[in-house]
Short mmCIF file of C-alpha atoms in Angstrom, two decimals:
data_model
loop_
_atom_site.label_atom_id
_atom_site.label_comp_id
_atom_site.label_asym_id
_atom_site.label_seq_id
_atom_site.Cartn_x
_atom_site.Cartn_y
_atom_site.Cartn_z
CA UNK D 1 -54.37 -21.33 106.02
CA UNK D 2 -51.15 -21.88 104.01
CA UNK D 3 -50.95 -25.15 102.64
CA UNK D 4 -47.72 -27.30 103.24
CA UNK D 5 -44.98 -27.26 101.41
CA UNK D 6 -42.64 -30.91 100.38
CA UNK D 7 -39.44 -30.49 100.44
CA UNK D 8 -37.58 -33.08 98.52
CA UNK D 9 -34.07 -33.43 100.19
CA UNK D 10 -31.38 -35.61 97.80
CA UNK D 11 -27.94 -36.97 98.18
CA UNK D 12 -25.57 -39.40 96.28
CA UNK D 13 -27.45 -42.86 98.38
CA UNK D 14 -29.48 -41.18 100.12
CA UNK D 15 -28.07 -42.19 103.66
CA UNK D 16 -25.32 -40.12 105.45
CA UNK D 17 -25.46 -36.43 104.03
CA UNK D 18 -29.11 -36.14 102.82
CA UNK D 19 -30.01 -37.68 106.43
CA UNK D 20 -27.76 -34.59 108.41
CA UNK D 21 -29.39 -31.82 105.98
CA UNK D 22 -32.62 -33.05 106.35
CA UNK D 23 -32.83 -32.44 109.87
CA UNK D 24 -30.88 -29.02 109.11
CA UNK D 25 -34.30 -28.10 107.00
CA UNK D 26 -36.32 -29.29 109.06
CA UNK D 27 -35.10 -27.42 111.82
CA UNK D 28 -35.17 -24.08 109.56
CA UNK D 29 -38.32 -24.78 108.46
CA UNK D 30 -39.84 -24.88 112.00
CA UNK D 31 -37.69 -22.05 113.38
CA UNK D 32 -39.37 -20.11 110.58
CA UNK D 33 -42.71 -20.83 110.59
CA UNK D 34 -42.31 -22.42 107.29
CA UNK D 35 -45.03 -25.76 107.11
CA UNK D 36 -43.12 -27.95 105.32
CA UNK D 37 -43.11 -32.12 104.79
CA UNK D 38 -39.11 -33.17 103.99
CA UNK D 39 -39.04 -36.28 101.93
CA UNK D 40 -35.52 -37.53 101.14
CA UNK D 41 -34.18 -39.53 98.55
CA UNK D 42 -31.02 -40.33 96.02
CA UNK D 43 -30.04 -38.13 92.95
CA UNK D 44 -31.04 -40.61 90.73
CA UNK D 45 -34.61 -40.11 91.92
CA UNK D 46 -35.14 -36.92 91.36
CA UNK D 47 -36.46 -37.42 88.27
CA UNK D 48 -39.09 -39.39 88.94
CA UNK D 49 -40.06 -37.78 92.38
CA UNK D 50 -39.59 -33.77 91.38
CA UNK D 51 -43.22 -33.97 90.07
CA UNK D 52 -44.52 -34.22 93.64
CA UNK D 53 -42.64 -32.13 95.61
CA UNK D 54 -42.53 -28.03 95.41
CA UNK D 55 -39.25 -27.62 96.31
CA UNK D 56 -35.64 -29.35 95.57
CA UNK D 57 -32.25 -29.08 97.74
CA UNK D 58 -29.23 -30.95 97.00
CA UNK D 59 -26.41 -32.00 99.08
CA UNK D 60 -24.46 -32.40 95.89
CA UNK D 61 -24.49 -30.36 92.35
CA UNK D 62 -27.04 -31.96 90.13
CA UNK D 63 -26.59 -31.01 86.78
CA UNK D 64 -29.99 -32.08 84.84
CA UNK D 65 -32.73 -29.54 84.26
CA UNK D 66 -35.28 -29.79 87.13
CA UNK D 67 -38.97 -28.16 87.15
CA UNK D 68 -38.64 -27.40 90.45
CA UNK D 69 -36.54 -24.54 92.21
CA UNK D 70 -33.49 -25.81 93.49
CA UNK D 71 -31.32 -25.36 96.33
CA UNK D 72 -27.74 -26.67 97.36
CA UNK D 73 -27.47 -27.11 100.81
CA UNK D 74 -23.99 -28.71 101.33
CA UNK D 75 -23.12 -26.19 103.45
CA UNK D 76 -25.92 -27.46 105.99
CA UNK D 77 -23.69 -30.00 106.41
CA UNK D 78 -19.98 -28.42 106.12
CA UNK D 79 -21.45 -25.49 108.00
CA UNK D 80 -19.68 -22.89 105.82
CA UNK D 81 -22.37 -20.53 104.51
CA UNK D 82 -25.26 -21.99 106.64
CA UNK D 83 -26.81 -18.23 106.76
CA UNK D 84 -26.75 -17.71 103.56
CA UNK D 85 -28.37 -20.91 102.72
CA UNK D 86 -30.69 -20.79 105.09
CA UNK D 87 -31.72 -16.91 103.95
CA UNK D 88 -31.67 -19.07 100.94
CA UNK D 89 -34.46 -21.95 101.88
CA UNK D 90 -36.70 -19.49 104.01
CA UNK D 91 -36.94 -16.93 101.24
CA UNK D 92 -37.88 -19.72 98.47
CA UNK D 93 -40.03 -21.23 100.96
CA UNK D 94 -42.41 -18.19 101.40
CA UNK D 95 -42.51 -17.30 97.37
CA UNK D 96 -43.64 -20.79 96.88
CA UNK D 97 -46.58 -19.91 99.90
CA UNK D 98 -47.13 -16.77 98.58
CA UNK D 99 -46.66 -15.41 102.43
CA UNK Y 1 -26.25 -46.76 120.43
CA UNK Y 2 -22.58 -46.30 119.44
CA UNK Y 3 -22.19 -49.50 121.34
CA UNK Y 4 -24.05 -51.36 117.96
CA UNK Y 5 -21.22 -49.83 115.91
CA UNK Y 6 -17.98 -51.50 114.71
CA UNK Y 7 -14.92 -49.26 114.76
CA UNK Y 8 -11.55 -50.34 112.44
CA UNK Y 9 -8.70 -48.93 111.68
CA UNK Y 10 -6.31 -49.76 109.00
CA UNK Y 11 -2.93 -47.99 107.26
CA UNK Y 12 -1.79 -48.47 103.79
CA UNK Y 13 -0.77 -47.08 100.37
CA UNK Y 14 -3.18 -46.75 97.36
CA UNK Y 15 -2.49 -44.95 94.12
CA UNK Y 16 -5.89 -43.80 93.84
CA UNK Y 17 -9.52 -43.18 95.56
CA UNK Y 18 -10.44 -46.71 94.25
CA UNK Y 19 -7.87 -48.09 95.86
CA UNK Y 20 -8.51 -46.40 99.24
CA UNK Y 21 -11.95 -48.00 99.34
CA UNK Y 22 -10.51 -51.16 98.07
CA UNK Y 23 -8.63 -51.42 101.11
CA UNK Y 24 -10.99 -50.21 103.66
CA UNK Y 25 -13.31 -53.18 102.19
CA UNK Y 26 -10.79 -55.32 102.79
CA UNK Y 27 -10.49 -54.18 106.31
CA UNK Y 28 -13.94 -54.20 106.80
CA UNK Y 29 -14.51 -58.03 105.08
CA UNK Y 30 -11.97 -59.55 107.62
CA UNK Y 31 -14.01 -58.46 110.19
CA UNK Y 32 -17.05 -59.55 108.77
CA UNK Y 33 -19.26 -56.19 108.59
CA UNK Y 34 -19.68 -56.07 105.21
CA UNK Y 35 -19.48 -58.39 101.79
CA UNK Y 36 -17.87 -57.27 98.08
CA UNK Y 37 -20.94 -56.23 97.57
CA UNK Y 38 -21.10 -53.16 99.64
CA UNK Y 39 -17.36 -52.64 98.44
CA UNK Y 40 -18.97 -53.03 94.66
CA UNK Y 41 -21.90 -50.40 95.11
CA UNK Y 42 -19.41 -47.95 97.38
CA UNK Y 43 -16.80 -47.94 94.18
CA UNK Y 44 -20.10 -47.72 91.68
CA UNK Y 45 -21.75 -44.64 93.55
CA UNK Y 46 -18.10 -42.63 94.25
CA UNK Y 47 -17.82 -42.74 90.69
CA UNK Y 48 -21.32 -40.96 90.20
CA UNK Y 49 -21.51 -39.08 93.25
CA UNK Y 50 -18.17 -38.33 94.73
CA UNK Y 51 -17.26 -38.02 98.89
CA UNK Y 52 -14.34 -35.87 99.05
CA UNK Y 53 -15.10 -33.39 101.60
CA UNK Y 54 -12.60 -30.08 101.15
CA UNK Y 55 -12.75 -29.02 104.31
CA UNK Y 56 -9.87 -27.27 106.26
CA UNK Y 57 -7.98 -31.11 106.63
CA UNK Y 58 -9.70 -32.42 103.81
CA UNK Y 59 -11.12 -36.21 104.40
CA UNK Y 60 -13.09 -38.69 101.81
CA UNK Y 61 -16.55 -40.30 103.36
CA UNK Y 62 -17.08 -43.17 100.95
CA UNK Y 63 -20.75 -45.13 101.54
CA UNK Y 64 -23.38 -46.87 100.17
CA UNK Y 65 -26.85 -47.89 101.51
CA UNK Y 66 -26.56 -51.03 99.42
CA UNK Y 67 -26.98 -54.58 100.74
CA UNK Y 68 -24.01 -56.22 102.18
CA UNK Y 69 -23.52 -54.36 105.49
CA UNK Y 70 -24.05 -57.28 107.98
CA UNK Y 71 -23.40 -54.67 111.14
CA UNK Y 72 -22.97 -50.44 111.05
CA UNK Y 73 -19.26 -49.80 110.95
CA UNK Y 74 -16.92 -46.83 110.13
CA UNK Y 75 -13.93 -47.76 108.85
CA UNK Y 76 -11.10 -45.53 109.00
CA UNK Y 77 -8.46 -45.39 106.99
CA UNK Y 78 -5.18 -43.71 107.06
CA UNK Y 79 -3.13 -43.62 103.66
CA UNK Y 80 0.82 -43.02 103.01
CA UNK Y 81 0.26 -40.47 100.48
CA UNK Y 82 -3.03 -38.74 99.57
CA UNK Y 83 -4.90 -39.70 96.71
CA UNK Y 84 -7.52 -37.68 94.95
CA UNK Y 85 -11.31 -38.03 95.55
CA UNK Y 86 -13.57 -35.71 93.46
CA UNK Y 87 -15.71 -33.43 95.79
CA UNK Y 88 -19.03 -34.00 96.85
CA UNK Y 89 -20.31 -30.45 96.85
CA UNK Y 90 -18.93 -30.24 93.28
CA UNK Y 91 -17.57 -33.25 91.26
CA UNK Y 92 -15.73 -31.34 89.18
CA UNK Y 93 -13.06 -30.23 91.45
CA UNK Y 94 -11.34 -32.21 93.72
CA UNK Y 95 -9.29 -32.71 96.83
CA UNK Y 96 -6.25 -35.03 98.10
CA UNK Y 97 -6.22 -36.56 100.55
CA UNK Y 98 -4.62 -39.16 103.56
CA UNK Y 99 -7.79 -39.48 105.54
CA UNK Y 100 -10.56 -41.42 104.74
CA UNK Y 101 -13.33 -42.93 106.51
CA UNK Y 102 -15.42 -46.00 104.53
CA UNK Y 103 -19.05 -45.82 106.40
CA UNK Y 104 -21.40 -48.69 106.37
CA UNK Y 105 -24.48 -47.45 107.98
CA UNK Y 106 -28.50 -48.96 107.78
CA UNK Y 107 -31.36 -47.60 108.45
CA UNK Y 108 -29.92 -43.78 108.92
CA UNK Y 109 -33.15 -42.16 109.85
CA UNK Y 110 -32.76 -44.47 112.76
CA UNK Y 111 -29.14 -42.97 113.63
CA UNK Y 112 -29.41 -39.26 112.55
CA UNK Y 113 -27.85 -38.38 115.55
CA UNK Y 114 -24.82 -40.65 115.43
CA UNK Y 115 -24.57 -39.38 111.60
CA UNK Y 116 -24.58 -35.06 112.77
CA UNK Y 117 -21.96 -36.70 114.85
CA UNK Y 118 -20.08 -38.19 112.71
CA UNK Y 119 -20.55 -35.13 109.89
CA UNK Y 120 -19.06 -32.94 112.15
CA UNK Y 121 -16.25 -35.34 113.54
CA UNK Y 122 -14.79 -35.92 109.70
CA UNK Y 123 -15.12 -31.85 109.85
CA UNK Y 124 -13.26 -31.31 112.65
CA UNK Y 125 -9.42 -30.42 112.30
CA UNK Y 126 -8.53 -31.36 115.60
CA UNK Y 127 -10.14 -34.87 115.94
CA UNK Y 128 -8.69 -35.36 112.94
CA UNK Y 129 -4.64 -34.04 113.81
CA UNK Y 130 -5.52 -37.00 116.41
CA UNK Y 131 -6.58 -39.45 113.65
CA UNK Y 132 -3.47 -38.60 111.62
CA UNK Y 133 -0.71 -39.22 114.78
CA UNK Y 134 -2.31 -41.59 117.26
CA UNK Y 135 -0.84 -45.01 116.77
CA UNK Y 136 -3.25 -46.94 114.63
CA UNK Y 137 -4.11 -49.53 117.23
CA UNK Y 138 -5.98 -46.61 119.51
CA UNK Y 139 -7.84 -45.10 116.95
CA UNK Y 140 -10.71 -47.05 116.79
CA UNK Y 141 -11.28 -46.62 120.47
CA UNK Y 142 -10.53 -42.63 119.89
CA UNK Y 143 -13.18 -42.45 117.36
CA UNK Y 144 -15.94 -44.55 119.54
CA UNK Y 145 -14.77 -41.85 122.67
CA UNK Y 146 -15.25 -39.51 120.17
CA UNK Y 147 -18.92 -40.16 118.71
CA UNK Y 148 -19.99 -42.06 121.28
#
């Protein structure tokens, strides 16, 4: 059985945007058969919460190295480019599961 | 649910994004839904992570999840002449802009569908045509029709 992924979901506060493209994942996630737990938080905690996640996606650029793969997903949001980021999320996704 | 939320509307001229907020604050402190404090932390966190959206009528979404918001309101402003907000999806370029629209929101996993609303309503060129000719008084009841 393939284990499930955490998906670490930041924004600037961590209210309006990171709230809209969690759901977004979510919903990608499930529509793909991708087992995934979305956690969300700000960009300031990525940091300090990268070491227990797999994966990364950012509403906003983020600059700082990150041991993680990472992902922007503004355009979950904007919905310019949603295909792409969503080829995107589902391809990372199943490297990380090894499907 | 949108009945909870506080819709305002205000008009004025700022010379730049810190301004804008500035004055939504003090829209939103006459009416009680939120203290300097929430004005404070929306200023701090523009300045780190920017709200300028560059969409096809480009709009600014300044927030905070900071204490200070005594009930959920948007705030909408509309200024004389755009300022500049740096872009959220990249804070190195930037947009200008007339339309902005100051959220004070708690709790947001408990409104994630008033806030897909409200992401696609501040996306929307033709709400926001509305928002730029209606006569200020109607707007806030435009934007509750709208999202509610």
């Amino acid at each position: 059985m393939p284990r499930e992924l955490t998906i670490l979901v930041a924004c600037g506060s961590g209210v309006a945007t990171s709230t809209v493209a969690q759901e977004a994942v979510k919903d990608i996630c499930k529509k793909n058969g991708i087992p995934a737990k979305i956690v969300k938080s700000t960009m300031s905690e990525i940091q300090s919460k990268q070491e227990d996640v797999d994966l990364i996606m950012v509403t906003t650029n983020y600059r700082k190295p990150v041991k993680k793969p990472l992902i922007k997903v503004f355009g979950l949001i904007s919905g310019i480019g949603m295909d792409k980021i969503e080829e995107d999320i589902v391809k990372t996704c199943k490297e990380l599961l090894n499907l | 649910m949108s009945s909870k939320n506080v819709y305002l509307a205000a008009e004025g001229a700022a010379k730049d994004w810190k301004e804008a907020i500035q004055l939504c604050g003090k829209c939103m402190m006459e009416h009680g839904s939120v203290n300097q404090d929430f004005v404070n932390a929306c200023i701090e966190r523009e300045k780190e992570y920017p709200t300028g959206l560059p969409s096809e009528i480009p709009v600014a979404i300044p927030h905070s999840k900071a204490e200070g918001i005594k009930e959920n309101t948007i705030c909408f402003l509309r200024l004389k002449e755009p300022v500049r907000f740096l872009r959220m999806d990249d804070s190195e370029e930037y947009c200008d802009t007339r339309l902005v629209f100051n959220l004070a929101i708690r709790e947001a996993d408990d409104h994630l569908e008033f806030l897909q609303k409200l992401m696609r309503f501040v996306l929307d060129a033709g709400v926001l045509e509305q928002c730029n000719k209606l006569p200020l008084a109607e707007i806030p009841a435009f934007i509750e029709k709208e999202l509610g």
